[in-house]
PDB file of C-alpha atoms in Angstrom:
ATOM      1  CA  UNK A1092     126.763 129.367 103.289  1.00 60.00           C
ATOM      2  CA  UNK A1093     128.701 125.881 103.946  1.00 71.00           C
ATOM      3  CA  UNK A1094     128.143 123.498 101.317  1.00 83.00           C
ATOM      4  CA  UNK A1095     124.775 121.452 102.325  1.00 85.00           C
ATOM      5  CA  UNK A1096     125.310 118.632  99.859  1.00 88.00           C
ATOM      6  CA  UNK A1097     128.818 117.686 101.816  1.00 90.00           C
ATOM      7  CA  UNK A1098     127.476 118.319 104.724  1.00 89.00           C
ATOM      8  CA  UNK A1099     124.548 115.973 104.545  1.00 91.00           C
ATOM      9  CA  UNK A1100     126.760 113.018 102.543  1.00 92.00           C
ATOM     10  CA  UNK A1101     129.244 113.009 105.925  1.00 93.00           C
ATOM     11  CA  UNK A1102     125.841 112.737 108.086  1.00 94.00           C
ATOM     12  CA  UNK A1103     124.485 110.204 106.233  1.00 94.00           C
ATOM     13  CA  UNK A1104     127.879 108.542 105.650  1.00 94.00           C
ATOM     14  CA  UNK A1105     128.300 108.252 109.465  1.00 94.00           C
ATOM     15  CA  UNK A1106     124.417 107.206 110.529  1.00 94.00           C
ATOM     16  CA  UNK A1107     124.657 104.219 107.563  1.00 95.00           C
ATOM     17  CA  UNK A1108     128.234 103.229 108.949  1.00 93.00           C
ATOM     18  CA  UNK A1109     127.077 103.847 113.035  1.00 92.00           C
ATOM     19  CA  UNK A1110     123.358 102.534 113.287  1.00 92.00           C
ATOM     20  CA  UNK A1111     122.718 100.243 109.999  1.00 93.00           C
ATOM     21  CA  UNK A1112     126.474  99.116 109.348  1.00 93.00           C
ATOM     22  CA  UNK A1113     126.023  98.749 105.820  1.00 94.00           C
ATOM     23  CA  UNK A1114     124.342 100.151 102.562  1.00 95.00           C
ATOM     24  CA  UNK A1115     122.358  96.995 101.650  1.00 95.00           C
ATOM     25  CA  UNK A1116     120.837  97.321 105.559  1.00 96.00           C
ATOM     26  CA  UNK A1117     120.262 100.781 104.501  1.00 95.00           C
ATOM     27  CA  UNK A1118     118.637 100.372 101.410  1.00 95.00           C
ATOM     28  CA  UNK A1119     116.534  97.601 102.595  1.00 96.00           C
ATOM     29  CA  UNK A1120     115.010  99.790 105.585  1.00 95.00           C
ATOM     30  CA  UNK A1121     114.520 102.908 103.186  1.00 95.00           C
ATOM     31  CA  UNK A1122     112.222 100.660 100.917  1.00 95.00           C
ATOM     32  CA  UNK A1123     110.515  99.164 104.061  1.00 95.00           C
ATOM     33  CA  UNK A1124     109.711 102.993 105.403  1.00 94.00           C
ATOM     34  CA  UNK A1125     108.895 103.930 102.012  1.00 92.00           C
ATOM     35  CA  UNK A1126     107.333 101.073  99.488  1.00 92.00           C
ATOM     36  CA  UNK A1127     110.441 102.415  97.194  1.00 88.00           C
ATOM     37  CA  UNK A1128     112.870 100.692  95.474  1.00 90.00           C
ATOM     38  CA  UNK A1129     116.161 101.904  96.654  1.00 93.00           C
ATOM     39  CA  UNK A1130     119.270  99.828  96.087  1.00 94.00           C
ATOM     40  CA  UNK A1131     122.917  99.676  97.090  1.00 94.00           C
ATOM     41  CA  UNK A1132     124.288 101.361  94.106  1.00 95.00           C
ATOM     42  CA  UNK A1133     121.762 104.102  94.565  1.00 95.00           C
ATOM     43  CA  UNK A1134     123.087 105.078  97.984  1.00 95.00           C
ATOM     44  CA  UNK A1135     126.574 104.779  96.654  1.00 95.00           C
ATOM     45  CA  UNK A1136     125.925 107.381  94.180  1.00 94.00           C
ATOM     46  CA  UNK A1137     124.274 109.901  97.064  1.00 93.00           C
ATOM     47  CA  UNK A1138     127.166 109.205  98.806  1.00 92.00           C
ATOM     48  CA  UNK A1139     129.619 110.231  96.429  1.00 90.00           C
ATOM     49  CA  UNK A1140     127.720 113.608  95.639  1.00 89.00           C
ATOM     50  CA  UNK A1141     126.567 111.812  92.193  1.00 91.00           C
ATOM     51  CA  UNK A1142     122.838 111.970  93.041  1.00 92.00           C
ATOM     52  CA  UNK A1143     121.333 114.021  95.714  1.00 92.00           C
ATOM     53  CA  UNK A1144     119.118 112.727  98.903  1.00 93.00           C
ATOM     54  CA  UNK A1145     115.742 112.801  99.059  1.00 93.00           C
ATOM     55  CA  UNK A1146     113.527 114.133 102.164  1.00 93.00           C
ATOM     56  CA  UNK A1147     111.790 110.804 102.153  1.00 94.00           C
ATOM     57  CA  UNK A1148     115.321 108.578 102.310  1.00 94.00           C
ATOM     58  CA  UNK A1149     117.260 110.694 105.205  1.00 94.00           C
ATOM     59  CA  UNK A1150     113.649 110.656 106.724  1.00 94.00           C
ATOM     60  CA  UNK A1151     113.326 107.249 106.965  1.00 95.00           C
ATOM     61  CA  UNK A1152     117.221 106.541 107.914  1.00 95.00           C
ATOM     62  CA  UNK A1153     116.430 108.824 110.378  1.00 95.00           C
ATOM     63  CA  UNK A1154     113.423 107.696 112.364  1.00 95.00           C
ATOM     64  CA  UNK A1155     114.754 103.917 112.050  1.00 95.00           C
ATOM     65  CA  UNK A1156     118.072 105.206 113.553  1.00 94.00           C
ATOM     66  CA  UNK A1157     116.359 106.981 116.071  1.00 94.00           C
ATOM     67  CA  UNK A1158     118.926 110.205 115.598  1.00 92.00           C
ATOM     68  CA  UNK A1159     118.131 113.057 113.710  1.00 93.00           C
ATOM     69  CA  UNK A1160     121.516 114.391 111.945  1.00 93.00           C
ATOM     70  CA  UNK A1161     120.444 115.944 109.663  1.00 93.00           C
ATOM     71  CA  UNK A1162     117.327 117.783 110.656  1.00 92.00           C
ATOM     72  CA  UNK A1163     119.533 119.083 113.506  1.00 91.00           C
ATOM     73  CA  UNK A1164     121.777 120.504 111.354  1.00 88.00           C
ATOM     74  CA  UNK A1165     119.260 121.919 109.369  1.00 87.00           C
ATOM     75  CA  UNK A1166     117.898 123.623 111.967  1.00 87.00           C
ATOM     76  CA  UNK A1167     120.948 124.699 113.494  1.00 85.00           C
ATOM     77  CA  UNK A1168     121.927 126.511 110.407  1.00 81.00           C
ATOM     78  CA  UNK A1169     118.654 128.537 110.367  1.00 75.00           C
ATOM     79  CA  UNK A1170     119.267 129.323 113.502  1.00 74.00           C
ATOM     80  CA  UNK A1171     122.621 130.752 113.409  1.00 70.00           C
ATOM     81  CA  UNK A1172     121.086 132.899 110.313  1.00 62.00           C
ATOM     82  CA  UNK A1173     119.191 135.093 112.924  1.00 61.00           C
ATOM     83  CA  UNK A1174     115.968 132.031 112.419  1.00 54.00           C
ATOM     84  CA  UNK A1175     114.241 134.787 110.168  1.00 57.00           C
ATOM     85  CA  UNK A1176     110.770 134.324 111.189  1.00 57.00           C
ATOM     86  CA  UNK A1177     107.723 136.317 109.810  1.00 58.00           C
ATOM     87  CA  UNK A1178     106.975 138.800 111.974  1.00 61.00           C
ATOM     88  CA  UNK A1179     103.043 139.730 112.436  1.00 65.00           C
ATOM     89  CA  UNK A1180     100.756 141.283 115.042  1.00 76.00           C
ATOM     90  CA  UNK A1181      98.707 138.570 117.240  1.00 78.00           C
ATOM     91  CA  UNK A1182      96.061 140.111 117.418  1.00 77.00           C
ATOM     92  CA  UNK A1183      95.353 140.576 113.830  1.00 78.00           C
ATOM     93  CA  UNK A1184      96.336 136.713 113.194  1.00 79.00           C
ATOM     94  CA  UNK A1185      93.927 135.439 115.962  1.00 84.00           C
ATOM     95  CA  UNK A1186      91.182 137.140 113.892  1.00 83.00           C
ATOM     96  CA  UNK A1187      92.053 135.519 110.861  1.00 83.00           C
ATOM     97  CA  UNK A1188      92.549 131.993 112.664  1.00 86.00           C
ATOM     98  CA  UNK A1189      89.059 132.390 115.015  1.00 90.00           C
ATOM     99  CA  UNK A1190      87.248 133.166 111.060  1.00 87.00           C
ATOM    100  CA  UNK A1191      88.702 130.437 109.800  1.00 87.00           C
ATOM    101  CA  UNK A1192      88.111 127.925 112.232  1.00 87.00           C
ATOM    102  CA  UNK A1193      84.488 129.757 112.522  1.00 88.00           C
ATOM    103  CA  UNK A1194      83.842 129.006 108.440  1.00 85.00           C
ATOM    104  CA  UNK A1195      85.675 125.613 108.775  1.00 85.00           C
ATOM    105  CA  UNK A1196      83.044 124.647 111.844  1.00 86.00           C
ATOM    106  CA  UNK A1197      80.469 126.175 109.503  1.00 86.00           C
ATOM    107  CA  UNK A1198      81.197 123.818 106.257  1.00 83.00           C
ATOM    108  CA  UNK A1199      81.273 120.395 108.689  1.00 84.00           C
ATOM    109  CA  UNK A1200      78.202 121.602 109.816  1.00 87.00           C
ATOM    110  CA  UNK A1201      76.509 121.488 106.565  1.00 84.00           C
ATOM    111  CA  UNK A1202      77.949 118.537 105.486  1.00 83.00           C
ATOM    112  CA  UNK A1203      77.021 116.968 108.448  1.00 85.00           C
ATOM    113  CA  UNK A1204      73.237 117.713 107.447  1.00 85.00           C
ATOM    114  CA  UNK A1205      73.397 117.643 103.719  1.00 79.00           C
ATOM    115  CA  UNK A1206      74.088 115.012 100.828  1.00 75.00           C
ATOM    116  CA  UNK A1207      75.422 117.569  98.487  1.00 75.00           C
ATOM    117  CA  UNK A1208      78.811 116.520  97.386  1.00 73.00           C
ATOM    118  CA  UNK A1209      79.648 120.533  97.611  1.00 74.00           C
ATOM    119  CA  UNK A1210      79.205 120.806 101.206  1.00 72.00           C
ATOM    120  CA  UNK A1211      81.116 117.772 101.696  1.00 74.00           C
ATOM    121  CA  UNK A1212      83.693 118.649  99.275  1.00 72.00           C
ATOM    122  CA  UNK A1213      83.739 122.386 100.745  1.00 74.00           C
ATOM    123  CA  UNK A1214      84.670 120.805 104.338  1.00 71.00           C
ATOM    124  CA  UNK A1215      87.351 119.075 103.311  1.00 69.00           C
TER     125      UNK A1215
END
């Protein structure tokens, strides 16, 4: 398996350095996307494989950017490991899906009609 953490710092490295041009532009749309309080030195440290990314910063990066990196490669990788999937009959999973949507209709239903907090709390 190819070493994710490089992998991800040269992806990030290049969408900070091709789309936002420098960290403090970086930084500053993370904590827009996010409320968080990312800062220069932060990214620096991801960067240099100090600290590691999270899901929520390479999200953001991403979807500001426009260009998904990362996620590609992500998926590409599963991919290439045969994109082990669970395998499982259909019929037998639309029968659990159709009783679950059935009981899920059900509960709204009755919360609809009722004031109990337990019906209401039992559709949600």
């Amino acid at each position: 398996m190819p070493d994710l953490r490089k992998i991800v710092n040269a992806q990030m490295a290049a969408l900070i350095d091709g789309t936002f041009g420098c960290l403090d532009a970086a930084a500053e749309t993370i904590n827009a996307r996010t409320g968080g309080s990312v800062s220069k030195g932060t990214l620096s440290k991801r960067l240099s494989g100090q600290l590691g990314w999270t899901i929520e910063d390479v999200a953001a990066l991403q979807m500001a950017a426009g260009q998904y990196p990362v996620t590609r490669t992500m998926m590409r990788l599963e991919m290439d490991n045969g994109g082990k999937s669970a395998a499982a009959c259909l019929y037998a999973a639309s029968g659990v899906v159709s009783k679950e949507v059935g009981e899920a209709v059900s509960a709204a239903l009755r919360a609809a009609q009722s004031a109990d907090g337990g019906d209401i709390a039992e559709a949600r």
